[in-house]
mmCIF file of C-alpha atoms in Angstrom:
data_model
loop_
_atom_site.group_PDB
_atom_site.id
_atom_site.type_symbol
_atom_site.label_atom_id
_atom_site.label_comp_id
_atom_site.label_asym_id
_atom_site.label_seq_id
_atom_site.Cartn_x
_atom_site.Cartn_y
_atom_site.Cartn_z
ATOM 1 C CA MET A 66 6.695 -70.398 1.701
ATOM 2 C CA GLU A 67 5.803 -69.663 5.318
ATOM 3 C CA GLN A 68 2.210 -70.000 6.371
ATOM 4 C CA ILE A 69 0.588 -67.940 9.090
ATOM 5 C CA LEU A 70 -2.550 -67.905 11.232
ATOM 6 C CA VAL A 71 -4.151 -64.444 11.155
ATOM 7 C CA TYR A 72 -6.308 -63.469 14.162
ATOM 8 C CA MET A 73 -8.904 -60.723 13.735
ATOM 9 C CA THR A 74 -11.937 -59.419 15.640
ATOM 10 C CA PHE A 75 -15.211 -57.985 14.342
ATOM 11 C CA PRO A 76 -18.328 -56.334 15.852
ATOM 12 C CA GLU A 77 -20.621 -59.207 14.758
ATOM 13 C CA GLU A 78 -20.864 -62.312 12.591
ATOM 14 C CA LYS A 79 -22.294 -60.578 9.512
ATOM 15 C CA THR A 80 -19.283 -58.292 9.199
ATOM 16 C CA ALA A 81 -16.880 -61.184 9.872
ATOM 17 C CA THR A 82 -18.564 -63.271 7.155
ATOM 18 C CA ARG A 83 -18.616 -60.396 4.630
ATOM 19 C CA ILE A 84 -14.911 -59.629 5.139
ATOM 20 C CA GLY A 85 -14.010 -63.340 5.267
ATOM 21 C CA ARG A 86 -15.728 -63.876 1.921
ATOM 22 C CA ALA A 87 -13.937 -60.866 0.380
ATOM 23 C CA LEU A 88 -10.568 -62.289 1.519
ATOM 24 C CA LEU A 89 -11.440 -65.633 -0.037
ATOM 25 C CA GLU A 90 -12.720 -64.098 -3.278
ATOM 26 C CA GLN A 91 -9.452 -62.171 -3.654
ATOM 27 C CA ARG A 92 -7.499 -65.361 -2.880
ATOM 28 C CA LEU A 93 -5.844 -63.668 0.081
ATOM 29 C CA VAL A 94 -6.634 -66.593 2.438
ATOM 30 C CA ALA A 95 -7.328 -70.311 1.938
ATOM 31 C CA CYS A 96 -9.872 -70.541 4.773
ATOM 32 C CA VAL A 97 -11.406 -68.630 7.663
ATOM 33 C CA ASN A 98 -12.736 -70.055 10.950
ATOM 34 C CA ILE A 99 -15.145 -67.598 12.595
ATOM 35 C CA LEU A 100 -15.632 -67.850 16.381
ATOM 36 C CA PRO A 101 -19.223 -66.609 16.625
ATOM 37 C CA ARG A 102 -19.027 -65.099 20.115
ATOM 38 C CA VAL A 103 -16.216 -63.716 22.204
ATOM 39 C CA GLU A 104 -16.569 -61.400 25.182
ATOM 40 C CA SER A 105 -14.080 -58.578 24.746
ATOM 41 C CA MET A 106 -12.701 -56.260 27.391
ATOM 42 C CA TYR A 107 -10.371 -53.490 26.331
ATOM 43 C CA TRP A 108 -9.223 -49.939 27.029
ATOM 44 C CA TRP A 109 -10.858 -47.309 24.880
ATOM 45 C CA GLU A 110 -10.838 -43.580 25.729
ATOM 46 C CA ASP A 111 -9.490 -44.384 29.185
ATOM 47 C CA GLU A 112 -12.346 -46.665 30.169
ATOM 48 C CA ILE A 113 -12.572 -50.465 30.230
ATOM 49 C CA GLN A 114 -15.169 -51.443 27.656
ATOM 50 C CA HIS A 115 -16.956 -54.821 27.730
ATOM 51 C CA GLU A 116 -18.536 -55.814 24.389
ATOM 52 C CA THR A 117 -19.635 -58.991 22.621
ATOM 53 C CA GLU A 118 -17.558 -59.434 19.476
ATOM 54 C CA VAL A 119 -16.695 -62.109 16.928
ATOM 55 C CA ALA A 120 -13.160 -63.422 16.310
ATOM 56 C CA ALA A 121 -11.744 -65.159 13.256
ATOM 57 C CA LEU A 122 -8.687 -67.215 12.381
ATOM 58 C CA ALA A 123 -7.538 -67.172 8.740
ATOM 59 C CA LYS A 124 -4.838 -69.348 7.207
ATOM 60 C CA THR A 125 -2.622 -67.922 4.503
ATOM 61 C CA ASP A 126 0.946 -67.256 3.388
ATOM 62 C CA SER A 127 3.019 -64.626 5.213
ATOM 63 C CA ALA A 128 3.725 -62.891 1.863
ATOM 64 C CA LEU A 129 0.009 -62.028 1.677
ATOM 65 C CA PHE A 130 -0.277 -60.297 5.070
ATOM 66 C CA GLU A 131 0.046 -56.756 3.652
ATOM 67 C CA PRO A 132 -2.610 -57.119 0.890
ATOM 68 C CA LEU A 133 -4.826 -59.058 3.370
ATOM 69 C CA LYS A 134 -4.533 -56.153 5.816
ATOM 70 C CA ALA A 135 -5.345 -53.592 3.095
ATOM 71 C CA CYS A 136 -8.463 -55.566 2.093
ATOM 72 C CA VAL A 137 -9.686 -55.814 5.730
ATOM 73 C CA LEU A 138 -8.999 -52.140 6.445
ATOM 74 C CA GLY A 139 -11.047 -51.185 3.380
ATOM 75 C CA LEU A 140 -14.097 -53.032 4.733
ATOM 76 C CA HIS A 141 -13.793 -52.977 8.544
ATOM 77 C CA PRO A 142 -15.951 -50.556 10.593
ATOM 78 C CA TYR A 143 -13.393 -50.131 13.397
ATOM 79 C CA GLU A 144 -10.892 -47.257 13.448
ATOM 80 C CA VAL A 145 -8.033 -49.566 14.564
ATOM 81 C CA PRO A 146 -9.037 -53.208 14.004
ATOM 82 C CA CYS A 147 -7.106 -56.152 15.484
ATOM 83 C CA ILE A 148 -5.269 -57.845 12.598
ATOM 84 C CA VAL A 149 -2.339 -59.893 13.934
ATOM 85 C CA ALA A 150 -0.555 -63.031 12.744
ATOM 86 C CA VAL A 151 1.427 -65.878 14.254
ATOM 87 C CA ALA A 152 3.839 -68.061 12.270
ATOM 88 C CA LEU A 153 2.935 -71.709 11.780
ATOM 89 C CA ASP A 154 5.868 -73.654 13.231
ATOM 90 C CA GLN A 155 4.801 -77.115 12.007
ATOM 91 C CA GLY A 156 1.926 -78.417 9.903
ATOM 92 C CA HIS A 157 0.448 -81.341 7.971
ATOM 93 C CA THR A 158 2.302 -80.871 4.669
ATOM 94 C CA PRO A 159 -0.654 -81.565 2.323
ATOM 95 C CA PHE A 160 -2.677 -78.972 4.263
ATOM 96 C CA LEU A 161 0.118 -76.374 4.022
ATOM 97 C CA GLN A 162 0.356 -77.117 0.276
ATOM 98 C CA TRP A 163 -3.420 -76.682 -0.002
ATOM 99 C CA ILE A 164 -3.060 -73.188 1.587
ATOM 100 C CA ASP A 165 -0.482 -72.330 -1.086
ATOM 101 C CA GLU A 166 -2.589 -73.728 -3.942
ATOM 102 C CA GLN A 167 -5.654 -71.746 -2.827
ATOM 103 C CA THR A 168 -3.678 -68.491 -2.616
ATOM 104 C CA ARG A 169 -1.271 -69.170 -5.483
ATOM 105 C CA ASP A 170 -2.677 -66.609 -7.927
ATOM 106 C CA ARG A 171 -1.955 -63.914 -5.312
ATOM 107 C CA SER A 172 1.211 -64.921 -3.544
ATOM 108 C CA GLN A 173 3.260 -65.134 -6.757
ATOM 109 C CA LYS A 174 2.248 -61.739 -8.149
ATOM 110 C CA MET B 289 11.814 -79.266 25.350
ATOM 111 C CA GLU B 290 9.751 -76.895 23.234
ATOM 112 C CA GLN B 291 6.009 -76.902 23.722
ATOM 113 C CA ILE B 292 3.521 -76.133 20.981
ATOM 114 C CA LEU B 293 -0.164 -75.284 20.554
ATOM 115 C CA VAL B 294 -1.700 -77.502 17.846
ATOM 116 C CA TYR B 295 -4.766 -76.124 16.040
ATOM 117 C CA MET B 296 -7.114 -78.566 14.306
ATOM 118 C CA THR B 297 -10.638 -78.513 12.847
ATOM 119 C CA PHE B 298 -13.289 -81.240 12.779
ATOM 120 C CA PRO B 299 -16.758 -81.690 11.234
ATOM 121 C CA GLU B 300 -18.513 -81.871 14.647
ATOM 122 C CA GLU B 301 -17.930 -82.218 18.385
ATOM 123 C CA LYS B 302 -18.250 -86.007 18.525
ATOM 124 C CA THR B 303 -15.354 -86.504 16.116
ATOM 125 C CA ALA B 304 -13.279 -83.843 17.898
ATOM 126 C CA THR B 305 -13.888 -85.562 21.259
ATOM 127 C CA ARG B 306 -13.117 -89.048 19.895
ATOM 128 C CA ILE B 307 -9.824 -87.930 18.314
ATOM 129 C CA GLY B 308 -8.954 -85.763 21.331
ATOM 130 C CA ARG B 309 -9.418 -88.753 23.643
ATOM 131 C CA ALA B 310 -7.258 -90.960 21.375
ATOM 132 C CA LEU B 311 -4.469 -88.344 21.484
ATOM 133 C CA LEU B 312 -4.682 -88.260 25.279
ATOM 134 C CA GLU B 313 -4.797 -92.057 25.639
ATOM 135 C CA GLN B 314 -1.640 -92.349 23.532
ATOM 136 C CA ARG B 315 -0.021 -89.591 25.617
ATOM 137 C CA LEU B 316 0.491 -87.486 22.497
ATOM 138 C CA VAL B 317 -1.000 -84.358 24.139
ATOM 139 C CA ALA B 318 -1.418 -83.159 27.729
ATOM 140 C CA CYS B 319 -4.773 -81.456 27.111
ATOM 141 C CA VAL B 320 -7.249 -80.449 24.401
ATOM 142 C CA ASN B 321 -9.597 -77.434 24.399
ATOM 143 C CA ILE B 322 -12.458 -77.982 21.956
ATOM 144 C CA LEU B 323 -14.205 -74.874 20.548
ATOM 145 C CA PRO B 324 -17.687 -76.323 19.999
ATOM 146 C CA ARG B 325 -18.741 -74.118 17.081
ATOM 147 C CA VAL B 326 -16.829 -72.263 14.413
ATOM 148 C CA GLU B 327 -18.223 -71.028 11.116
ATOM 149 C CA SER B 328 -15.784 -72.036 8.404
ATOM 150 C CA MET B 329 -15.432 -70.592 4.923
ATOM 151 C CA TYR B 330 -12.933 -72.136 2.538
ATOM 152 C CA TRP B 331 -12.150 -72.960 -1.071
ATOM 153 C CA TRP B 332 -13.003 -76.495 -2.096
ATOM 154 C CA GLU B 333 -13.354 -77.583 -5.723
ATOM 155 C CA ASP B 334 -13.255 -73.952 -6.846
ATOM 156 C CA GLU B 335 -16.242 -72.861 -4.782
ATOM 157 C CA ILE B 336 -16.400 -71.035 -1.465
ATOM 158 C CA GLN B 337 -17.927 -73.433 1.042
ATOM 159 C CA HIS B 338 -19.577 -72.249 4.291
ATOM 160 C CA GLU B 339 -19.894 -74.975 6.951
ATOM 161 C CA THR B 340 -20.268 -75.190 10.711
ATOM 162 C CA GLU B 341 -17.233 -76.968 12.147
ATOM 163 C CA VAL B 342 -15.502 -77.532 15.480
ATOM 164 C CA ALA B 343 -11.935 -76.367 16.267
ATOM 165 C CA ALA B 344 -9.535 -77.636 18.905
ATOM 166 C CA LEU B 345 -6.335 -76.454 20.541
ATOM 167 C CA ALA B 346 -4.014 -79.154 21.937
ATOM 168 C CA LYS B 347 -0.893 -78.569 24.057
ATOM 169 C CA THR B 348 2.086 -80.846 23.633
ATOM 170 C CA ASP B 349 5.808 -81.062 22.901
ATOM 171 C CA SER B 350 7.086 -80.226 19.414
ATOM 172 C CA ALA B 351 8.872 -83.637 19.284
ATOM 173 C CA LEU B 352 5.415 -85.293 19.291
ATOM 174 C CA PHE B 353 3.953 -83.414 16.294
ATOM 175 C CA GLU B 354 4.673 -86.213 13.784
ATOM 176 C CA PRO B 355 3.146 -89.087 15.825
ATOM 177 C CA LEU B 356 0.240 -86.746 16.791
ATOM 178 C CA LYS B 357 -0.373 -86.062 13.095
ATOM 179 C CA ALA B 358 -0.247 -89.789 12.243
ATOM 180 C CA CYS B 359 -2.801 -90.540 14.976
ATOM 181 C CA VAL B 360 -5.191 -87.780 13.774
ATOM 182 C CA LEU B 361 -4.846 -88.791 10.121
ATOM 183 C CA GLY B 362 -5.741 -92.372 11.056
ATOM 184 C CA LEU B 363 -9.045 -91.249 12.605
ATOM 185 C CA HIS B 364 -10.068 -88.045 10.767
ATOM 186 C CA PRO B 365 -12.836 -88.160 8.127
ATOM 187 C CA TYR B 366 -11.403 -85.309 6.019
ATOM 188 C CA GLU B 367 -9.136 -85.931 3.017
ATOM 189 C CA VAL B 368 -6.778 -83.071 4.022
ATOM 190 C CA PRO B 369 -7.468 -82.048 7.649
ATOM 191 C CA CYS B 370 -6.105 -78.841 9.188
ATOM 192 C CA ILE B 371 -3.355 -79.859 11.641
ATOM 193 C CA VAL B 372 -1.011 -76.904 12.300
ATOM 194 C CA ALA B 373 1.122 -75.837 15.252
ATOM 195 C CA VAL B 374 2.530 -72.634 16.694
ATOM 196 C CA ALA B 375 5.496 -72.516 19.044
ATOM 197 C CA LEU B 376 4.875 -71.404 22.625
ATOM 198 C CA ASP B 377 7.158 -68.404 23.135
ATOM 199 C CA GLN B 378 6.649 -68.038 26.910
ATOM 200 C CA GLY B 379 4.688 -69.963 29.532
ATOM 201 C CA HIS B 380 4.001 -70.565 33.221
ATOM 202 C CA THR B 381 6.878 -72.969 33.960
ATOM 203 C CA PRO B 382 4.913 -75.419 36.170
ATOM 204 C CA PHE B 383 2.300 -75.673 33.384
ATOM 205 C CA LEU B 384 4.959 -76.333 30.722
ATOM 206 C CA GLN B 385 6.486 -78.981 33.031
ATOM 207 C CA TRP B 386 3.029 -80.523 33.448
ATOM 208 C CA ILE B 387 2.760 -80.805 29.620
ATOM 209 C CA ASP B 388 6.077 -82.685 29.617
ATOM 210 C CA GLU B 389 5.096 -84.951 32.510
ATOM 211 C CA GLN B 390 1.796 -85.909 30.826
ATOM 212 C CA THR B 391 3.531 -86.743 27.538
ATOM 213 C CA ARG B 392 6.795 -88.065 28.980
ATOM 214 C CA ASP B 393 6.265 -91.726 28.086
ATOM 215 C CA ARG B 394 6.001 -90.679 24.434
ATOM 216 C CA SER B 395 8.394 -87.809 23.956
ATOM 217 C CA GLN B 396 11.397 -89.764 25.237
ATOM 218 C CA LYS B 397 10.903 -92.853 23.075
ATOM 219 C CA MET C 184 8.711 -53.949 21.456
ATOM 220 C CA GLU C 185 7.460 -57.442 20.727
ATOM 221 C CA GLN C 186 3.771 -58.126 21.207
ATOM 222 C CA ILE C 187 2.367 -61.492 22.231
ATOM 223 C CA LEU C 188 -0.962 -63.322 22.344
ATOM 224 C CA VAL C 189 -1.450 -64.917 25.784
ATOM 225 C CA TYR C 190 -3.729 -67.969 25.958
ATOM 226 C CA MET C 191 -5.301 -68.891 29.297
ATOM 227 C CA THR C 192 -8.124 -71.135 30.540
ATOM 228 C CA PHE C 193 -10.548 -70.637 33.433
ATOM 229 C CA PRO C 194 -13.282 -72.692 35.160
ATOM 230 C CA GLU C 195 -16.078 -70.290 34.084
ATOM 231 C CA GLU C 196 -16.805 -66.878 32.591
ATOM 232 C CA LYS C 197 -17.083 -65.010 35.910
ATOM 233 C CA THR C 198 -13.537 -65.913 36.891
ATOM 234 C CA ALA C 199 -12.242 -65.139 33.393
ATOM 235 C CA THR C 200 -13.931 -61.720 33.474
ATOM 236 C CA ARG C 201 -12.689 -60.922 36.994
ATOM 237 C CA ILE C 202 -9.070 -61.808 36.138
ATOM 238 C CA GLY C 203 -9.317 -60.131 32.722
ATOM 239 C CA ARG C 204 -10.488 -56.914 34.373
ATOM 240 C CA ALA C 205 -7.647 -57.069 36.938
ATOM 241 C CA LEU C 206 -5.103 -57.439 34.108
ATOM 242 C CA LEU C 207 -6.609 -54.424 32.354
ATOM 243 C CA GLU C 208 -6.784 -52.315 35.520
ATOM 244 C CA GLN C 209 -3.085 -52.990 36.148
ATOM 245 C CA ARG C 210 -2.306 -52.137 32.504
ATOM 246 C CA LEU C 211 -0.803 -55.579 32.005
ATOM 247 C CA VAL C 212 -2.819 -56.195 28.800
ATOM 248 C CA ALA C 213 -4.458 -53.944 26.203
ATOM 249 C CA CYS C 214 -7.429 -56.257 25.613
ATOM 250 C CA VAL C 215 -8.855 -59.691 26.392
ATOM 251 C CA ASN C 216 -11.105 -61.846 24.188
ATOM 252 C CA ILE C 217 -12.958 -64.423 26.294
ATOM 253 C CA LEU C 218 -14.181 -67.598 24.530
ATOM 254 C CA PRO C 219 -17.237 -68.352 26.669
ATOM 255 C CA ARG C 220 -17.251 -72.143 26.257
ATOM 256 C CA VAL C 221 -14.585 -74.699 25.499
ATOM 257 C CA GLU C 222 -14.783 -78.419 26.172
ATOM 258 C CA SER C 223 -11.550 -79.451 27.837
ATOM 259 C CA MET C 224 -10.057 -82.913 28.081
ATOM 260 C CA TYR C 225 -6.874 -83.396 30.049
ATOM 261 C CA TRP C 226 -4.877 -85.741 32.252
ATOM 262 C CA TRP C 227 -5.258 -85.106 35.959
ATOM 263 C CA GLU C 228 -4.335 -87.668 38.617
ATOM 264 C CA ASP C 229 -3.916 -90.325 35.930
ATOM 265 C CA GLU C 230 -7.450 -90.026 34.611
ATOM 266 C CA ILE C 231 -8.767 -88.232 31.520
ATOM 267 C CA GLN C 232 -11.016 -85.465 32.767
ATOM 268 C CA HIS C 233 -13.701 -83.830 30.569
ATOM 269 C CA GLU C 234 -14.862 -80.412 31.798
ATOM 270 C CA THR C 235 -16.497 -77.307 30.359
ATOM 271 C CA GLU C 236 -14.117 -74.376 30.711
ATOM 272 C CA VAL C 237 -13.612 -70.858 29.371
ATOM 273 C CA ALA C 238 -10.561 -69.743 27.366
ATOM 274 C CA ALA C 239 -9.170 -66.262 26.837
ATOM 275 C CA LEU C 240 -6.736 -64.542 24.497
ATOM 276 C CA ALA C 241 -4.990 -61.409 25.792
ATOM 277 C CA LYS C 242 -2.812 -59.050 23.764
ATOM 278 C CA THR C 243 0.178 -57.430 25.397
ATOM 279 C CA ASP C 244 3.937 -56.850 25.239
ATOM 280 C CA SER C 245 6.318 -59.753 25.863
ATOM 281 C CA ALA C 246 8.095 -57.687 28.573
ATOM 282 C CA LEU C 247 4.878 -57.872 30.641
ATOM 283 C CA PHE C 248 4.490 -61.675 30.621
ATOM 284 C CA GLU C 249 6.078 -62.176 34.078
ATOM 285 C CA PRO C 250 3.993 -59.545 35.937
ATOM 286 C CA LEU C 251 0.897 -60.718 33.977
ATOM 287 C CA LYS C 252 1.562 -64.278 35.165
ATOM 288 C CA ALA C 253 2.039 -63.127 38.782
ATOM 289 C CA CYS C 254 -1.276 -61.245 38.662
ATOM 290 C CA VAL C 255 -3.163 -64.261 37.230
ATOM 291 C CA LEU C 256 -1.574 -66.694 39.705
ATOM 292 C CA GLY C 257 -2.679 -64.442 42.583
ATOM 293 C CA LEU C 258 -6.336 -64.665 41.480
ATOM 294 C CA HIS C 259 -6.717 -68.039 39.709
ATOM 295 C CA PRO C 260 -8.427 -70.964 41.503
ATOM 296 C CA TYR C 261 -6.393 -73.668 39.717
ATOM 297 C CA GLU C 262 -3.221 -75.164 41.197
ATOM 298 C CA VAL C 263 -1.405 -75.067 37.831
ATOM 299 C CA PRO C 264 -3.299 -72.776 35.414
ATOM 300 C CA CYS C 265 -2.605 -72.684 31.672
ATOM 301 C CA ILE C 266 -0.839 -69.374 30.940
ATOM 302 C CA VAL C 267 1.076 -69.591 27.657
ATOM 303 C CA ALA C 268 2.048 -67.055 25.007
ATOM 304 C CA VAL C 269 2.816 -67.014 21.298
ATOM 305 C CA ALA C 270 4.800 -64.268 19.579
ATOM 306 C CA LEU C 271 2.986 -62.039 17.101
ATOM 307 C CA ASP C 272 4.913 -62.421 13.844
ATOM 308 C CA GLN C 273 3.136 -59.643 11.895
ATOM 309 C CA GLY C 274 0.433 -57.125 12.757
ATOM 310 C CA HIS C 275 -1.461 -53.982 11.743
ATOM 311 C CA THR C 276 1.027 -51.363 12.984
ATOM 312 C CA PRO C 277 -1.531 -48.914 14.490
ATOM 313 C CA PHE C 278 -3.032 -51.845 16.437
ATOM 314 C CA LEU C 279 0.381 -52.955 17.728
ATOM 315 C CA GLN C 280 1.089 -49.320 18.718
ATOM 316 C CA TRP C 281 -2.286 -49.226 20.497
ATOM 317 C CA ILE C 282 -1.234 -52.309 22.530
ATOM 318 C CA ASP C 283 1.926 -50.448 23.566
ATOM 319 C CA GLU C 284 0.055 -47.241 24.427
ATOM 320 C CA GLN C 285 -2.456 -49.120 26.609
ATOM 321 C CA THR C 286 0.310 -50.919 28.525
ATOM 322 C CA ARG C 287 2.913 -48.128 28.417
ATOM 323 C CA ASP C 288 2.774 -47.225 32.118
ATOM 324 C CA ARG C 289 3.756 -50.825 32.893
ATOM 325 C CA SER C 290 6.129 -51.931 30.206
ATOM 326 C CA GLN C 291 8.577 -49.055 30.775
ATOM 327 C CA LYS C 292 8.890 -49.443 34.559
#
């Protein structure tokens, strides 16, 4: 099992909470930490945009990234949402086991 | 030397600050950035919980993860706290050296 | 192409925005998410300092880390700023391609 930290951004907290809850209900993540305000600057249609967004960090197993992504894409209002993941290099073992227990029904399908 | 970014969550800022200071005093980290409010959703006793928490990012050497974890576990109110780490892939060399200098007493024991 | 998440800290939001915009203008990053308040604790001149700072996460290609660092160092008020990067292990392919498109002029020089 290899756990990951998935980083995503959303237009506002309501959307982040709705999608976070859907991921939890489908056992695709063990937990989500929503950062309620980030200031985002990015290129879009050849102009630098500056918008207030919301970010989120979700903890899950790397085997669930594809179904997680499909679930987010089905609910996210953006055309190309940020859904990226970094590998957890070390971790408190009981917490890593808890991630696996909370996503077990999914990750072993 | 391989530096890491340790991600942890806490019930509120006071606990995050107290544990962050203990990690610094024991030279187990070079610095801690506390994110003063995150909205957390997670499975606990088969229900989705929604709580306001605090997150923190600490920079240290991977050799110090085990003693760092022991220190946090000795002070943290949660039964199974989130203590996970990602490897730093690249970095500003003087900053990485500064991490090592600030944790030298520990990492070479 | 290997994309990375670059983590940086700044004294306040104005500096973070100014440097973020410079990175975008020079096509060194595709986007920047600024976390408008973090509480930082760190060792400096043998004392634990406690300051309010601003953090930022920038998404780019690993080949651009060196020029990104040079740009930040040319504009940052700190002597030894935190500029570190983690590798993206998985990602939504259209988003990763978007990162490459937004930084293409630079990463292929």
